[in-house]
Protein backbone atom coordinates (compact mmCIF):
# COMPACT_ATOMS: atom_id res chain seq x y z
CA UNK A 1 0.00 0.00 0.00
CA UNK A 2 1.43 3.35 -1.04
CA UNK A 3 0.36 6.66 0.46
CA UNK A 4 0.92 9.80 -1.57
CA UNK A 5 0.34 13.38 -0.41
CA UNK A 6 -1.24 15.62 -3.02
CA UNK A 7 -1.57 19.35 -2.21
CA UNK A 8 -5.22 20.34 -2.32
CA UNK A 9 -7.73 22.69 -0.73
CA UNK A 10 -10.21 19.80 -0.54
CA UNK A 11 -10.69 18.06 2.79
CA UNK A 12 -11.60 14.51 3.71
CA UNK A 13 -10.47 12.78 0.53
CA UNK A 14 -7.82 10.18 -0.23
CA UNK A 15 -6.12 8.67 -3.25
CA UNK A 16 -4.58 5.28 -2.43
CA UNK A 17 -2.61 2.82 -4.51
CA UNK A 18 -2.93 -0.94 -3.96
CA UNK A 19 -0.64 -3.63 -5.32
CA UNK A 20 -0.05 -7.35 -4.92
CA UNK A 21 2.30 -9.88 -6.45
CA UNK A 22 1.43 -12.94 -4.35
CA UNK A 23 -1.44 -15.42 -4.45
CA UNK A 24 -4.63 -14.31 -6.18
CA UNK A 25 -3.52 -10.74 -6.78
CA UNK A 26 -6.90 -9.39 -7.85
CA UNK A 27 -8.70 -10.94 -4.86
CA UNK A 28 -6.02 -9.55 -2.51
CA UNK A 29 -6.49 -6.02 -3.86
CA UNK A 30 -10.30 -6.18 -3.95
CA UNK A 31 -10.35 -7.50 -0.39
CA UNK A 32 -8.10 -4.70 0.86
CA UNK A 33 -10.17 -2.06 -0.92
CA UNK A 34 -13.44 -3.47 0.40
CA UNK A 35 -12.20 -3.54 3.98
CA UNK A 36 -10.89 0.01 3.73
CA UNK A 37 -14.11 1.34 2.16
CA UNK A 38 -16.21 -0.40 4.83
CA UNK A 39 -14.10 1.18 7.58
CA UNK A 40 -13.90 4.74 6.18
CA UNK A 41 -17.41 4.90 4.64
CA UNK A 42 -16.71 7.55 1.98
CA UNK A 43 -19.65 9.39 0.40
CA UNK A 44 -18.12 8.74 -3.05
CA UNK A 45 -15.45 6.38 -4.31
CA UNK A 46 -14.08 5.23 -7.65
CA UNK A 47 -11.42 2.69 -8.59
CA UNK A 48 -9.05 2.61 -11.53
CA UNK A 49 -8.79 -0.37 -13.87
CA UNK A 50 -6.25 -2.99 -12.85
CA UNK A 51 -2.82 -2.71 -14.43
CA UNK A 52 0.25 -4.93 -14.28
CA UNK A 53 3.85 -3.90 -13.68
CA UNK A 54 7.08 -5.85 -13.30
CA UNK A 55 8.52 -6.07 -9.82
CA UNK A 56 11.24 -3.46 -9.24
CA UNK A 57 13.86 -5.59 -7.49
CA UNK A 58 17.64 -5.94 -7.65
CA UNK A 59 18.84 -8.08 -10.56
CA UNK A 60 20.63 -10.47 -8.21
CA UNK A 61 17.37 -11.29 -6.38
CA UNK A 62 16.03 -14.86 -6.55
CA UNK A 63 13.98 -15.59 -9.69
CA UNK A 64 10.89 -16.50 -7.64
CA UNK A 65 10.76 -12.84 -6.43
CA UNK A 66 10.28 -11.58 -9.99
CA UNK A 67 6.51 -11.87 -10.03
CA UNK A 68 4.62 -9.07 -11.73
CA UNK A 69 2.52 -6.78 -9.55
CA UNK A 70 -1.15 -6.17 -10.19
CA UNK A 71 -2.08 -2.61 -9.19
CA UNK A 72 -5.10 -0.36 -8.84
CA UNK A 73 -5.93 3.01 -7.31
CA UNK A 74 -8.97 4.05 -5.29
CA UNK A 75 -10.20 7.64 -4.92
CA UNK A 76 -12.41 8.36 -1.90
CA UNK A 77 -14.19 11.62 -1.13
CA UNK A 78 -16.33 12.73 1.79
CA UNK A 79 -14.56 10.50 4.29
CA UNK A 80 -16.24 10.20 7.67
CA UNK A 81 -13.19 10.66 9.88
CA UNK A 82 -14.98 11.63 13.12
Short mmCIF file of the C-alpha atoms (twelve columns), coordinates in Angstrom:
data_MODEL
# 
_entry.id   MODEL 
# 
loop_
_atom_site.group_PDB 
_atom_site.id 
_atom_site.type_symbol 
_atom_site.label_atom_id 
_atom_site.label_alt_id 
_atom_site.label_comp_id 
_atom_site.label_asym_id 
_atom_site.label_seq_id 
_atom_site.Cartn_x 
_atom_site.Cartn_y 
_atom_site.Cartn_z 
_atom_site.pdbx_PDB_model_num 
ATOM 1  C CA . UNK A 1  0.000   0.000   0.000   1 
ATOM 2  C CA . UNK A 2  1.426   3.347   -1.037  1 
ATOM 3  C CA . UNK A 3  0.362   6.656   0.463   1 
ATOM 4  C CA . UNK A 4  0.922   9.801   -1.569  1 
ATOM 5  C CA . UNK A 5  0.342   13.382  -0.410  1 
ATOM 6  C CA . UNK A 6  -1.242  15.623  -3.022  1 
ATOM 7  C CA . UNK A 7  -1.569  19.346  -2.207  1 
ATOM 8  C CA . UNK A 8  -5.220  20.340  -2.320  1 
ATOM 9  C CA . UNK A 9  -7.725  22.690  -0.733  1 
ATOM 10 C CA . UNK A 10 -10.208 19.804  -0.535  1 
ATOM 11 C CA . UNK A 11 -10.693 18.065  2.788   1 
ATOM 12 C CA . UNK A 12 -11.597 14.515  3.710   1 
ATOM 13 C CA . UNK A 13 -10.465 12.782  0.533   1 
ATOM 14 C CA . UNK A 14 -7.823  10.178  -0.229  1 
ATOM 15 C CA . UNK A 15 -6.123  8.669   -3.254  1 
ATOM 16 C CA . UNK A 16 -4.580  5.285   -2.435  1 
ATOM 17 C CA . UNK A 17 -2.609  2.817   -4.509  1 
ATOM 18 C CA . UNK A 18 -2.933  -0.935  -3.959  1 
ATOM 19 C CA . UNK A 19 -0.643  -3.628  -5.320  1 
ATOM 20 C CA . UNK A 20 -0.054  -7.354  -4.922  1 
ATOM 21 C CA . UNK A 21 2.304   -9.881  -6.455  1 
ATOM 22 C CA . UNK A 22 1.430   -12.943 -4.346  1 
ATOM 23 C CA . UNK A 23 -1.438  -15.424 -4.446  1 
ATOM 24 C CA . UNK A 24 -4.633  -14.314 -6.177  1 
ATOM 25 C CA . UNK A 25 -3.516  -10.738 -6.776  1 
ATOM 26 C CA . UNK A 26 -6.904  -9.392  -7.855  1 
ATOM 27 C CA . UNK A 27 -8.696  -10.937 -4.864  1 
ATOM 28 C CA . UNK A 28 -6.022  -9.554  -2.508  1 
ATOM 29 C CA . UNK A 29 -6.489  -6.015  -3.863  1 
ATOM 30 C CA . UNK A 30 -10.296 -6.175  -3.949  1 
ATOM 31 C CA . UNK A 31 -10.355 -7.505  -0.386  1 
ATOM 32 C CA . UNK A 32 -8.104  -4.701  0.856   1 
ATOM 33 C CA . UNK A 33 -10.166 -2.055  -0.916  1 
ATOM 34 C CA . UNK A 34 -13.444 -3.469  0.403   1 
ATOM 35 C CA . UNK A 35 -12.200 -3.542  3.980   1 
ATOM 36 C CA . UNK A 36 -10.890 0.014   3.733   1 
ATOM 37 C CA . UNK A 37 -14.106 1.343   2.163   1 
ATOM 38 C CA . UNK A 38 -16.205 -0.396  4.833   1 
ATOM 39 C CA . UNK A 39 -14.102 1.183   7.578   1 
ATOM 40 C CA . UNK A 40 -13.897 4.739   6.184   1 
ATOM 41 C CA . UNK A 41 -17.409 4.903   4.641   1 
ATOM 42 C CA . UNK A 42 -16.715 7.548   1.984   1 
ATOM 43 C CA . UNK A 43 -19.647 9.391   0.401   1 
ATOM 44 C CA . UNK A 44 -18.125 8.744   -3.046  1 
ATOM 45 C CA . UNK A 45 -15.452 6.384   -4.310  1 
ATOM 46 C CA . UNK A 46 -14.081 5.228   -7.650  1 
ATOM 47 C CA . UNK A 47 -11.421 2.690   -8.590  1 
ATOM 48 C CA . UNK A 48 -9.053  2.614   -11.531 1 
ATOM 49 C CA . UNK A 49 -8.790  -0.365  -13.870 1 
ATOM 50 C CA . UNK A 50 -6.248  -2.989  -12.854 1 
ATOM 51 C CA . UNK A 51 -2.819  -2.706  -14.430 1 
ATOM 52 C CA . UNK A 52 0.250   -4.929  -14.282 1 
ATOM 53 C CA . UNK A 53 3.851   -3.901  -13.680 1 
ATOM 54 C CA . UNK A 54 7.083   -5.853  -13.304 1 
ATOM 55 C CA . UNK A 55 8.518   -6.066  -9.816  1 
ATOM 56 C CA . UNK A 56 11.238  -3.462  -9.237  1 
ATOM 57 C CA . UNK A 57 13.856  -5.591  -7.491  1 
ATOM 58 C CA . UNK A 58 17.639  -5.941  -7.648  1 
ATOM 59 C CA . UNK A 59 18.840  -8.083  -10.559 1 
ATOM 60 C CA . UNK A 60 20.626  -10.473 -8.210  1 
ATOM 61 C CA . UNK A 61 17.365  -11.293 -6.382  1 
ATOM 62 C CA . UNK A 62 16.032  -14.858 -6.548  1 
ATOM 63 C CA . UNK A 63 13.984  -15.593 -9.686  1 
ATOM 64 C CA . UNK A 64 10.893  -16.498 -7.643  1 
ATOM 65 C CA . UNK A 65 10.756  -12.843 -6.429  1 
ATOM 66 C CA . UNK A 66 10.281  -11.578 -9.992  1 
ATOM 67 C CA . UNK A 67 6.511   -11.873 -10.026 1 
ATOM 68 C CA . UNK A 68 4.616   -9.065  -11.726 1 
ATOM 69 C CA . UNK A 69 2.524   -6.779  -9.551  1 
ATOM 70 C CA . UNK A 70 -1.147  -6.172  -10.193 1 
ATOM 71 C CA . UNK A 71 -2.081  -2.607  -9.193  1 
ATOM 72 C CA . UNK A 72 -5.099  -0.360  -8.841  1 
ATOM 73 C CA . UNK A 73 -5.931  3.013   -7.310  1 
ATOM 74 C CA . UNK A 74 -8.974  4.051   -5.286  1 
ATOM 75 C CA . UNK A 75 -10.196 7.643   -4.916  1 
ATOM 76 C CA . UNK A 76 -12.410 8.363   -1.903  1 
ATOM 77 C CA . UNK A 77 -14.193 11.617  -1.133  1 
ATOM 78 C CA . UNK A 78 -16.328 12.728  1.790   1 
ATOM 79 C CA . UNK A 79 -14.558 10.501  4.290   1 
ATOM 80 C CA . UNK A 80 -16.243 10.195  7.668   1 
ATOM 81 C CA . UNK A 81 -13.193 10.661  9.882   1 
ATOM 82 C CA . UNK A 82 -14.982 11.634  13.116  1 
# 
